[in-house]
């Protein structure tokens, strides 16, 4: 132990080595005032000393909410206002190059897309904007189903309804969607990707009615929704605006009142009787019978009776008028009176739609519609047969051969066919702008039919098919020009071609117990009806095949749903 001057004492023990310099305890002067003592956690550095990260969210900017859960039905579609999105996967055999012309009607573009599998549909031409938000999926599906319901209830073919539904979904960004139409049931399925759960909605058509003015308004709405985005004159239709216009279409009244429809039915029957050789008296008698039948059908409809009984009672007054002329021994043509009344009842519109669905691959819908036509046809036969059977019991001298005598009056019959088509257009509630073309188209149809069947003494079935083919061709061309449905230009024009004579002759033969002749005539009537439907469809397909819109490079694939190649 060594003492130093000044009172300080340095104590050392013998045998102890001197500690190294770095192990010596530091003096108070060597310690920093900012160093925390042992056992105390160091405080966090001040905020300004944090290093700046490029991933740090700036102050004042809110974060976006997280995406909807996978497979959520409320998630917005992947694209909006872009006509399609990139495919979710590429098939092993590659994606075929399919170009859809911008100037082509939306019906052609959507039919082409429907015949392609989902993975082969073409890539969009316009990319989606980053800040663009689309409507919710359930709202788009509901709008699609409501528009499809109006089209199917108006008598449109299943393929055209599916094309319209696909056009609406695609316009609002739902590219991976599959619409399905089966007579009274509409459904549409949307699957965002292969790993997401699909969203499906459906709607049932409870009531159907004929209003081609409403049908044209729905087509205009679809055209506005599916208008290309590059068109400067096109106005983007939001789902809210589409709902508003759809409500206005539903609220609009029919263009013609009830008394006008009844008058049109009478004039139609009178014009049909003139086609078969009747004069002014026959015209008025046939018109009176058709008016009575129409009023009875309205009465049954007001009481809630099915359409079968409505057709049955509507066919009885014209037959009764013909029997009355026979009992009075009037030198007139009772067969023309009865046949004229049948022209207003034969369901030509439903028959054309049924055959069109069958030819385009919609066999379930086609079968249901053909069954409906068969029911209506049976109702007409039962109504006329009931009256003729009573007439036979009262020894009425009904001459079936009178139906077969061809009368050649070119000018009078051509005018009568045009009047028949015009009144048929009124019964279909067509807009006044389409009545003129339907009238002219009906006159052309009768001229072609009479030239082959009457003047050239050719086959009635071949003449009917040729005339119906021209009707379908002209109607489809005009419809493609206006980008609307072809039904207003076609359905009324086939009125002069309806098989009223063959139907009456078959019913009369059955009433006179000539079953073989009766069923043979009814089979001929069915053949004529099928010739009308096939001719109209063939004319429409020829219009699409040889007279496509300029620049349309994509052809619609044929329906190969039941063949293995």
Coordinates of C-alpha atoms in Angstrom, one line a residue:
X1 CA 0.0 0.0 0.0
X2 CA 1.6 3.3 -1.1
X3 CA 0.5 6.7 0.1
X4 CA 0.7 9.7 -2.2
X5 CA 1.0 13.3 -1.3
X6 CA -2.3 15.1 -1.1
X7 CA -4.1 12.5 0.9
X8 CA -4.7 10.1 -1.9
X9 CA -3.8 6.6 -1.4
X10 CA -3.0 4.0 -4.1
X11 CA -3.6 0.5 -2.9
X12 CA -1.8 -2.3 -4.7
X13 CA -1.6 -5.9 -3.7
X14 CA 1.4 -7.9 -4.3
X15 CA 1.2 -10.5 -7.0
X16 CA -1.6 -8.6 -8.9
X17 CA -1.0 -7.7 -12.4
X18 CA -1.9 -4.4 -13.8
X19 CA -5.2 -4.4 -15.8
X20 CA -5.0 -3.5 -19.4
X21 CA -5.9 -0.1 -20.5
X22 CA -9.2 -1.1 -22.2
X23 CA -10.4 -2.9 -19.1
X24 CA -9.8 -0.1 -16.7
X25 CA -13.0 1.4 -15.4
X26 CA -13.6 4.7 -17.0
X27 CA -13.8 7.8 -15.0
X28 CA -16.9 10.1 -14.8
X29 CA -15.2 12.5 -17.1
X30 CA -14.8 9.7 -19.8
X31 CA -18.5 9.0 -19.8
X32 CA -20.9 10.8 -22.2
X33 CA -23.8 12.7 -20.8
X34 CA -26.0 11.3 -23.5
X35 CA -25.2 7.6 -22.8
X36 CA -28.0 6.0 -20.7
X37 CA -26.9 4.1 -17.7
X38 CA -26.7 0.4 -17.6
X39 CA -30.0 -1.4 -17.4
X40 CA -32.0 1.5 -19.0
X41 CA -33.3 1.0 -22.5
X42 CA -32.1 3.6 -25.0
X43 CA -34.9 6.0 -26.1
X44 CA -36.1 6.0 -29.7
X45 CA -34.4 8.4 -32.0
X46 CA -36.3 11.5 -32.8
X47 CA -38.7 11.4 -35.8
X48 CA -36.5 13.6 -38.0
X49 CA -33.7 11.1 -37.7
X50 CA -35.8 8.3 -39.4
X51 CA -34.4 7.4 -42.8
X52 CA -36.8 8.3 -45.7
X53 CA -38.2 5.2 -47.6
X54 CA -39.6 5.4 -51.1
X55 CA -42.4 3.0 -49.9
X56 CA -43.6 5.3 -47.1
X57 CA -47.1 6.8 -47.7
X58 CA -47.0 10.6 -47.8
X59 CA -48.9 12.4 -45.0
X60 CA -52.5 13.4 -45.9
X61 CA -52.9 10.6 -48.5
X62 CA -55.5 7.9 -47.6
X63 CA -54.9 4.3 -48.4
X64 CA -57.3 2.5 -50.8
X65 CA -59.6 -0.1 -49.2
X66 CA -58.5 -3.7 -49.8
X67 CA -60.0 -5.6 -52.6
X68 CA -63.1 -7.7 -52.3
X69 CA -62.6 -11.3 -51.2
X70 CA -61.8 -13.8 -53.9
X71 CA -65.0 -14.8 -55.7
X72 CA -67.1 -12.0 -54.3
X73 CA -70.2 -11.2 -56.3
X74 CA -69.8 -7.5 -55.4
X75 CA -66.4 -7.0 -56.9
X76 CA -66.4 -4.7 -59.9
X77 CA -65.5 -6.4 -63.2
X78 CA -62.0 -6.4 -64.4
X79 CA -62.7 -4.0 -67.3
X80 CA -65.3 -1.4 -68.0
X81 CA -66.1 0.3 -71.3
X82 CA -63.2 -1.7 -72.9
X83 CA -64.9 -4.3 -75.1
X84 CA -62.9 -7.2 -73.7
X85 CA -60.0 -8.0 -71.5
X86 CA -56.9 -10.1 -72.1
X87 CA -57.6 -13.8 -71.7
X88 CA -56.8 -15.4 -68.4
X89 CA -54.8 -18.2 -70.1
X90 CA -53.5 -19.2 -73.5
X91 CA -54.5 -22.6 -74.8
X92 CA -51.8 -25.1 -75.8
X93 CA -52.8 -24.7 -79.5
X94 CA -52.6 -20.9 -79.3
X95 CA -55.2 -18.2 -79.7
X96 CA -56.6 -17.9 -83.2
X97 CA -56.4 -14.5 -84.8
X98 CA -60.0 -13.2 -85.0
X99 CA -60.7 -9.7 -86.0
X100 CA -64.1 -8.1 -85.4
X101 CA -64.8 -5.1 -87.7
X102 CA -65.8 -2.0 -85.8
X103 CA -68.4 -1.1 -88.5
X104 CA -70.1 -4.4 -88.4
X105 CA -73.5 -4.6 -86.7
X106 CA -73.4 -5.6 -83.1
X107 CA -75.6 -8.7 -83.9
X108 CA -72.8 -10.0 -86.2
X109 CA -70.0 -9.3 -83.8
X110 CA -71.8 -10.9 -80.8
X111 CA -72.9 -14.0 -82.8
X112 CA -69.3 -14.5 -83.8
X113 CA -68.1 -14.2 -80.2
X114 CA -70.8 -16.6 -78.9
X115 CA -69.6 -19.3 -81.2
X116 CA -66.1 -19.0 -79.9
X117 CA -65.0 -20.6 -76.6
X118 CA -64.2 -18.3 -73.8
X119 CA -60.4 -18.7 -74.1
X120 CA -60.5 -18.0 -77.8
X121 CA -62.3 -14.7 -77.8
X122 CA -60.2 -11.9 -79.2
X123 CA -58.2 -9.4 -77.1
X124 CA -59.6 -5.9 -76.7
X125 CA -58.4 -3.1 -78.8
X126 CA -58.9 -0.4 -76.1
X127 CA -57.1 -0.8 -72.8
X128 CA -58.8 -0.1 -69.5
X129 CA -58.0 3.1 -67.7
X130 CA -56.3 2.9 -64.3
X131 CA -58.8 5.1 -62.5
X132 CA -61.9 3.7 -64.2
X133 CA -64.4 1.8 -62.0
X134 CA -67.1 -0.4 -63.3
X135 CA -70.6 -1.3 -62.0
X136 CA -71.2 -4.2 -59.7
X137 CA -71.6 -7.6 -61.3
X138 CA -75.1 -8.3 -59.9
X139 CA -76.4 -5.1 -61.3
X140 CA -75.1 -5.8 -64.8
X141 CA -76.5 -9.3 -64.7
X142 CA -79.9 -8.0 -63.7
X143 CA -80.0 -5.4 -66.4
X144 CA -78.9 -8.1 -68.9
X145 CA -81.7 -10.5 -67.9
X146 CA -84.4 -7.8 -68.0
X147 CA -83.5 -6.8 -71.5
X148 CA -83.3 -10.4 -72.6
X149 CA -86.8 -11.0 -71.1
X150 CA -88.3 -8.3 -73.3
X151 CA -86.6 -9.7 -76.4
X152 CA -87.7 -13.3 -75.8
X153 CA -91.2 -12.2 -74.8
X154 CA -91.5 -10.2 -78.1
X155 CA -90.8 -13.3 -80.2
X156 CA -87.1 -12.9 -80.9
X157 CA -85.0 -16.0 -81.7
X158 CA -82.9 -17.6 -79.0
X159 CA -79.6 -16.9 -80.8
X160 CA -80.5 -13.2 -81.2
X161 CA -81.5 -13.0 -77.5
X162 CA -78.2 -14.6 -76.4
X163 CA -76.2 -12.2 -78.7
X164 CA -78.0 -9.2 -77.1
X165 CA -77.3 -10.4 -73.6
X166 CA -73.7 -11.1 -74.4
X167 CA -73.4 -7.6 -75.9
X168 CA -74.6 -5.9 -72.7
X169 CA -72.3 -7.9 -70.4
X170 CA -69.3 -7.3 -72.7
X171 CA -70.0 -3.6 -72.9
X172 CA -69.8 -3.3 -69.1
X173 CA -66.7 -5.4 -68.7
X174 CA -68.1 -8.8 -68.0
X175 CA -66.2 -10.7 -70.7
X176 CA -66.1 -14.2 -69.3
X177 CA -69.9 -14.6 -69.3
X178 CA -72.1 -17.3 -70.8
X179 CA -75.8 -16.5 -71.5
X180 CA -78.3 -19.3 -71.9
X181 CA -81.9 -19.1 -73.4
X182 CA -84.5 -21.9 -73.2
X183 CA -88.0 -20.7 -74.2
X184 CA -89.1 -19.3 -70.9
X185 CA -85.9 -19.3 -68.8
X186 CA -83.0 -16.9 -69.1
X187 CA -79.8 -17.3 -67.3
X188 CA -76.3 -15.8 -67.4
X189 CA -73.1 -16.9 -65.7
X190 CA -70.1 -14.7 -65.1
X191 CA -66.7 -16.1 -63.9
X192 CA -64.0 -13.5 -63.4
X193 CA -61.2 -16.0 -63.9
X194 CA -60.5 -19.7 -63.7
X195 CA -59.9 -19.6 -60.0
X196 CA -62.8 -17.5 -59.0
X197 CA -66.3 -18.7 -58.1
X198 CA -68.9 -18.1 -60.9
X199 CA -71.9 -15.8 -60.3
X200 CA -75.2 -16.9 -61.9
X201 CA -78.5 -15.2 -62.2
X202 CA -81.7 -16.2 -64.0
X203 CA -85.1 -14.9 -64.9
X204 CA -88.3 -16.5 -66.0
X205 CA -90.5 -15.1 -68.8
X206 CA -94.1 -15.3 -67.4
X207 CA -96.0 -13.3 -70.0
X208 CA -95.4 -12.8 -73.7
X209 CA -96.9 -10.3 -76.0
X210 CA -96.5 -9.0 -79.5
X211 CA -95.3 -5.4 -79.7
X212 CA -92.6 -4.7 -82.3
X213 CA -92.4 -1.1 -81.5
X214 CA -91.2 -2.0 -78.0
X215 CA -88.9 -4.6 -79.6
X216 CA -87.3 -1.9 -81.8
X217 CA -86.8 0.4 -78.8
X218 CA -85.0 -2.4 -77.0
X219 CA -82.7 -3.0 -80.0
X220 CA -81.9 0.7 -80.0
X221 CA -81.0 0.6 -76.4
X222 CA -78.7 -2.3 -77.0
X223 CA -77.1 -0.6 -79.9
X224 CA -76.4 2.5 -77.7
X225 CA -75.0 0.4 -74.9
X226 CA -72.7 -1.6 -77.2
X227 CA -71.6 1.3 -79.3
X228 CA -67.8 1.2 -79.9
X229 CA -65.8 3.5 -77.7
X230 CA -63.8 5.0 -80.6
X231 CA -67.0 6.5 -82.1
X232 CA -67.0 10.2 -81.1
X233 CA -70.8 10.5 -81.6
X234 CA -71.5 7.5 -79.3
X235 CA -72.7 8.4 -75.8
X236 CA -71.7 6.1 -73.0
X237 CA -74.8 4.6 -71.5
X238 CA -74.4 3.9 -67.8
X239 CA -76.4 1.2 -66.0
X240 CA -78.5 3.8 -64.3
X241 CA -79.4 5.4 -67.6
X242 CA -80.1 2.0 -69.2
X243 CA -82.5 1.2 -66.3
X244 CA -84.3 4.5 -66.8
X245 CA -84.7 3.9 -70.5
X246 CA -85.8 0.3 -69.9
X247 CA -88.5 1.6 -67.5
X248 CA -89.7 4.0 -70.1
X249 CA -89.9 1.3 -72.7
X250 CA -92.0 -0.8 -70.4
X251 CA -94.3 2.1 -69.6
X252 CA -94.9 3.1 -73.2
X253 CA -98.4 2.3 -74.5
X254 CA -99.0 0.3 -77.6
X255 CA -99.1 2.5 -80.8
X256 CA -102.5 1.3 -81.8
X257 CA -105.7 1.2 -79.6
X258 CA -107.9 -1.9 -79.3
X259 CA -110.5 -0.8 -81.8
X260 CA -107.8 -0.3 -84.4
X261 CA -106.5 -3.9 -83.8
X262 CA -110.0 -5.3 -84.1
X263 CA -110.6 -3.4 -87.4
X264 CA -107.2 -4.5 -88.7
X265 CA -108.1 -8.2 -88.0
X266 CA -111.3 -7.8 -90.0
X267 CA -109.6 -6.1 -92.9
X268 CA -106.9 -8.8 -92.9
X269 CA -109.5 -11.5 -93.2
X270 CA -111.3 -9.7 -96.0
X271 CA -108.1 -9.1 -97.9
X272 CA -107.3 -12.8 -97.6
X273 CA -110.7 -13.8 -98.9
X274 CA -110.1 -11.6 -102.0
X275 CA -106.8 -13.4 -102.6
X276 CA -108.8 -16.6 -102.9
X277 CA -111.3 -15.1 -105.5
X278 CA -113.9 -13.4 -103.3
X279 CA -115.7 -10.2 -104.2
X280 CA -116.8 -7.2 -102.2
X281 CA -119.6 -9.1 -100.4
X282 CA -117.2 -11.9 -99.4
X283 CA -114.8 -9.3 -98.2
X284 CA -117.3 -7.8 -95.8
X285 CA -118.7 -11.1 -94.6
X286 CA -115.2 -12.4 -93.9
X287 CA -114.3 -9.2 -92.1
X288 CA -117.4 -9.4 -89.9
X289 CA -116.6 -13.0 -88.9
X290 CA -113.0 -12.1 -88.0
X291 CA -114.1 -9.1 -85.9
X292 CA -116.6 -11.3 -84.0
X293 CA -113.8 -13.9 -83.5
X294 CA -111.4 -11.3 -82.3
X295 CA -113.9 -9.9 -79.7
X296 CA -114.6 -13.4 -78.4
X297 CA -110.9 -14.0 -78.0
X298 CA -110.5 -10.7 -76.1
X299 CA -113.4 -11.7 -73.8
X300 CA -111.8 -15.1 -73.1
X301 CA -108.5 -13.4 -72.4
X302 CA -110.1 -11.0 -70.0
X303 CA -111.6 -14.0 -68.1
X304 CA -108.1 -15.6 -67.8
X305 CA -108.7 -18.5 -70.2
X306 CA -105.5 -20.0 -71.8
X307 CA -104.6 -19.1 -75.3
X308 CA -105.7 -22.5 -76.6
X309 CA -109.3 -21.7 -75.9
X310 CA -108.8 -18.1 -77.2
X311 CA -107.8 -19.5 -80.6
X312 CA -110.6 -22.1 -80.5
X313 CA -113.4 -19.5 -80.0
X314 CA -111.7 -17.1 -82.5
X315 CA -111.9 -19.7 -85.3
X316 CA -115.6 -20.4 -84.8
X317 CA -117.3 -17.1 -86.1
X318 CA -115.6 -17.1 -89.5
X319 CA -116.5 -20.8 -90.0
X320 CA -120.1 -19.9 -88.9
X321 CA -120.3 -17.1 -91.5
X322 CA -119.2 -19.5 -94.3
X323 CA -121.8 -22.1 -93.2
X324 CA -124.5 -19.4 -93.1
X325 CA -123.7 -18.4 -96.7
X326 CA -124.0 -22.0 -97.7
X327 CA -127.4 -22.5 -95.9
X328 CA -128.7 -19.3 -97.6
X329 CA -127.7 -20.7 -101.0
X330 CA -125.9 -17.5 -101.8
X331 CA -123.9 -17.5 -105.0
X332 CA -120.7 -16.7 -103.2
X333 CA -117.5 -18.5 -102.1
X334 CA -118.1 -19.7 -98.5
X335 CA -114.7 -21.4 -98.5
X336 CA -113.1 -18.0 -99.1
X337 CA -114.9 -16.6 -96.1
X338 CA -113.7 -19.4 -93.8
X339 CA -110.2 -19.4 -95.2
X340 CA -109.9 -15.6 -94.8
X341 CA -110.7 -15.9 -91.1
X342 CA -108.0 -18.4 -90.6
X343 CA -105.2 -16.2 -92.0
X344 CA -105.5 -13.9 -88.9
X345 CA -105.1 -16.9 -86.6
X346 CA -102.3 -19.1 -88.0
X347 CA -99.2 -18.5 -85.8
X348 CA -96.7 -17.7 -88.5
X349 CA -94.5 -15.6 -86.2
X350 CA -94.0 -18.4 -83.6
X351 CA -93.4 -21.0 -86.4
X352 CA -90.7 -18.9 -88.0
X353 CA -89.0 -18.4 -84.6
X354 CA -89.2 -22.1 -83.8
X355 CA -87.6 -23.2 -87.1
X356 CA -84.9 -20.6 -86.8
X357 CA -84.0 -21.9 -83.3
X358 CA -83.8 -25.4 -84.6
X359 CA -81.6 -24.5 -87.5
X360 CA -79.2 -22.5 -85.3
X361 CA -78.8 -25.3 -82.7
X362 CA -81.3 -24.4 -80.0
X363 CA -83.2 -27.6 -80.1
X364 CA -84.9 -27.4 -76.7
X365 CA -86.3 -23.9 -77.4
X366 CA -87.2 -25.0 -81.0
X367 CA -89.1 -28.1 -79.6
X368 CA -91.0 -26.0 -77.1
X369 CA -92.0 -23.5 -79.7
X370 CA -93.1 -26.1 -82.2
X371 CA -95.2 -27.7 -79.5
X372 CA -96.8 -24.3 -78.8
X373 CA -97.5 -23.9 -82.5
X374 CA -99.0 -27.4 -82.6
X375 CA -101.3 -26.5 -79.8
X376 CA -102.5 -23.4 -81.5
X377 CA -103.0 -25.3 -84.8
X378 CA -105.0 -27.9 -83.0
X379 CA -107.2 -25.2 -81.4
X380 CA -107.9 -23.7 -84.8
X381 CA -108.8 -27.1 -86.2
X382 CA -111.1 -28.0 -83.3
X383 CA -112.9 -24.6 -83.6
X384 CA -113.5 -24.8 -87.3
X385 CA -114.2 -28.6 -87.2
X386 CA -116.9 -28.1 -84.5
X387 CA -118.8 -25.6 -86.7
X388 CA -118.4 -27.7 -89.9
X389 CA -119.5 -30.8 -88.1
X390 CA -122.8 -29.1 -87.1
X391 CA -123.2 -27.8 -90.6
X392 CA -122.8 -31.3 -92.0
X393 CA -125.5 -32.5 -89.6
X394 CA -127.9 -29.8 -91.1
X395 CA -127.1 -31.0 -94.6
X396 CA -125.1 -27.9 -95.6
X397 CA -123.6 -28.4 -99.0
X398 CA -120.0 -27.5 -98.4
X399 CA -117.9 -27.9 -101.5
X400 CA -114.2 -28.6 -100.8
X401 CA -113.3 -28.4 -104.4
X402 CA -114.1 -24.7 -104.4
X403 CA -111.0 -24.1 -102.4
X404 CA -108.8 -25.6 -105.1
X405 CA -110.0 -23.4 -108.0
X406 CA -107.3 -21.0 -108.7
X407 CA -108.4 -17.5 -109.6
X408 CA -105.9 -15.3 -111.5
X409 CA -106.5 -11.6 -110.9
X410 CA -102.9 -10.2 -110.7
X411 CA -103.7 -6.5 -110.0
X412 CA -106.5 -7.1 -107.5
X413 CA -104.7 -10.0 -105.7
X414 CA -101.4 -8.0 -105.5
X415 CA -103.2 -5.1 -103.9
X416 CA -105.1 -7.5 -101.6
X417 CA -101.8 -9.0 -100.5
X418 CA -100.4 -5.6 -99.7
X419 CA -103.4 -4.7 -97.6
X420 CA -103.1 -8.0 -95.8
X421 CA -99.5 -7.3 -94.9
X422 CA -100.3 -3.8 -93.8
X423 CA -103.0 -4.9 -91.4
X424 CA -100.8 -7.7 -90.2
X425 CA -98.2 -5.1 -89.3
X426 CA -100.8 -3.2 -87.3
X427 CA -101.8 -6.3 -85.4
X428 CA -98.1 -6.8 -84.6
X429 CA -97.9 -3.3 -83.1
X430 CA -95.2 -2.2 -85.5
X431 CA -94.1 1.4 -85.7
X432 CA -95.5 3.4 -88.6
X433 CA -92.0 3.8 -90.2
X434 CA -91.8 0.0 -90.8
X435 CA -95.4 -0.6 -92.0
X436 CA -94.6 0.7 -95.6
X437 CA -91.7 -1.6 -96.2
X438 CA -93.6 -4.6 -94.7
X439 CA -96.5 -3.8 -97.1
X440 CA -94.2 -3.7 -100.2
X441 CA -92.4 -6.8 -99.1
X442 CA -95.7 -8.7 -98.8
X443 CA -96.7 -7.6 -102.3
X444 CA -93.4 -8.9 -103.7
X445 CA -93.9 -12.2 -101.8
X446 CA -97.3 -12.7 -103.4
X447 CA -96.1 -11.8 -106.9
X448 CA -93.3 -14.4 -106.6
X449 CA -95.6 -17.1 -105.2
X450 CA -98.3 -16.5 -107.8
X451 CA -95.8 -16.5 -110.7
X452 CA -94.6 -19.9 -109.7
X453 CA -97.6 -21.6 -108.3
X454 CA -100.5 -20.1 -110.4
X455 CA -99.0 -18.8 -113.7
X456 CA -96.3 -21.5 -114.1
X457 CA -98.4 -24.2 -112.5
X458 CA -95.5 -25.2 -110.2
X459 CA -95.2 -26.7 -106.8
X460 CA -96.9 -24.7 -104.1
X461 CA -94.3 -25.7 -101.5
X462 CA -91.4 -24.6 -103.8
X463 CA -93.2 -21.3 -104.6
X464 CA -93.8 -20.6 -100.9
X465 CA -90.2 -21.3 -100.0
X466 CA -88.9 -19.1 -102.8
X467 CA -91.2 -16.2 -101.9
X468 CA -90.4 -16.6 -98.2
X469 CA -86.7 -16.6 -99.0
X470 CA -86.9 -13.2 -100.7
X471 CA -88.9 -11.9 -97.8
X472 CA -86.2 -13.0 -95.4
X473 CA -83.4 -11.6 -97.6
X474 CA -85.0 -8.2 -98.0
X475 CA -86.0 -8.0 -94.4
X476 CA -82.6 -8.9 -93.1
X477 CA -80.8 -6.4 -95.4
X478 CA -83.0 -3.5 -94.2
X479 CA -82.6 -4.7 -90.6
X480 CA -78.8 -4.7 -90.9
X481 CA -78.9 -1.2 -92.4
X482 CA -80.8 0.1 -89.4
X483 CA -79.1 -2.2 -86.9
X484 CA -82.4 -3.5 -85.6
X485 CA -84.5 -6.6 -85.5
X486 CA -85.6 -8.2 -88.8
X487 CA -89.0 -9.3 -87.4
X488 CA -90.9 -6.1 -88.2
X489 CA -89.8 -6.4 -91.8
X490 CA -90.4 -10.1 -92.2
X491 CA -93.3 -11.4 -90.1
X492 CA -96.1 -9.2 -91.6
X493 CA -94.7 -9.8 -95.2
X494 CA -95.3 -13.6 -94.9
X495 CA -99.0 -13.1 -94.2
X496 CA -100.1 -13.8 -97.8
X497 CA -98.2 -17.0 -97.8
X498 CA -99.8 -18.6 -94.8
X499 CA -101.5 -22.0 -95.5
X500 CA -105.1 -21.0 -94.8
X501 CA -106.6 -22.9 -97.8
X502 CA -104.9 -26.2 -97.0
X503 CA -105.9 -26.0 -93.4
X504 CA -109.6 -25.4 -94.2
X505 CA -109.7 -28.1 -96.8
X506 CA -108.2 -30.7 -94.4
X507 CA -110.7 -29.7 -91.6
X508 CA -113.6 -29.9 -94.0
X509 CA -112.5 -33.3 -95.3
X510 CA -112.3 -34.7 -91.7
X511 CA -115.8 -33.3 -91.0
X512 CA -117.1 -35.1 -94.0
X513 CA -115.4 -38.4 -92.8
X514 CA -112.7 -38.3 -95.5
X515 CA -109.9 -38.9 -93.1
X516 CA -107.3 -39.7 -95.6
X517 CA -107.8 -36.6 -97.7
X518 CA -108.1 -34.5 -94.5
X519 CA -104.9 -35.6 -92.9
X520 CA -103.1 -35.3 -96.3
X521 CA -104.3 -31.7 -96.6
X522 CA -103.2 -30.9 -93.1
X523 CA -99.8 -32.4 -93.8
X524 CA -99.6 -30.2 -96.8
X525 CA -100.5 -27.2 -94.6
X526 CA -97.7 -28.2 -92.2
X527 CA -95.3 -28.5 -95.2
X528 CA -96.2 -25.0 -96.4
X529 CA -95.7 -23.6 -93.0
X530 CA -92.3 -25.2 -92.7
X531 CA -91.4 -23.9 -96.2
X532 CA -92.2 -20.4 -95.0
X533 CA -90.0 -20.7 -91.9
X534 CA -87.1 -22.3 -93.7
X535 CA -87.3 -19.8 -96.6
X536 CA -87.2 -16.9 -94.2
X537 CA -84.3 -18.3 -92.3
X538 CA -82.4 -19.1 -95.5
X539 CA -82.9 -15.6 -96.8
X540 CA -81.6 -14.1 -93.6
X541 CA -78.5 -16.4 -93.6
X542 CA -77.8 -15.5 -97.3
X543 CA -77.8 -11.8 -96.3
X544 CA -75.2 -12.5 -93.6
X545 CA -73.2 -14.8 -95.8
X546 CA -72.8 -12.8 -99.0
X547 CA -73.5 -9.3 -97.9
X548 CA -71.5 -8.8 -94.7
X549 CA -70.7 -5.4 -93.4
X550 CA -67.5 -3.7 -94.8
X551 CA -64.4 -5.0 -93.1
X552 CA -66.0 -7.9 -91.4
X553 CA -63.3 -10.5 -91.4
X554 CA -64.7 -12.9 -88.7
X555 CA -67.1 -15.5 -89.9
X556 CA -69.7 -17.0 -87.5
X557 CA -69.0 -20.6 -86.8
X558 CA -71.7 -23.2 -87.6
X559 CA -73.5 -25.0 -84.7
X560 CA -71.8 -28.3 -84.2
X561 CA -73.3 -29.2 -80.8
X562 CA -74.5 -32.7 -81.6
X563 CA -71.8 -33.9 -84.1
X564 CA -68.5 -35.5 -83.2
X565 CA -66.3 -33.7 -85.7

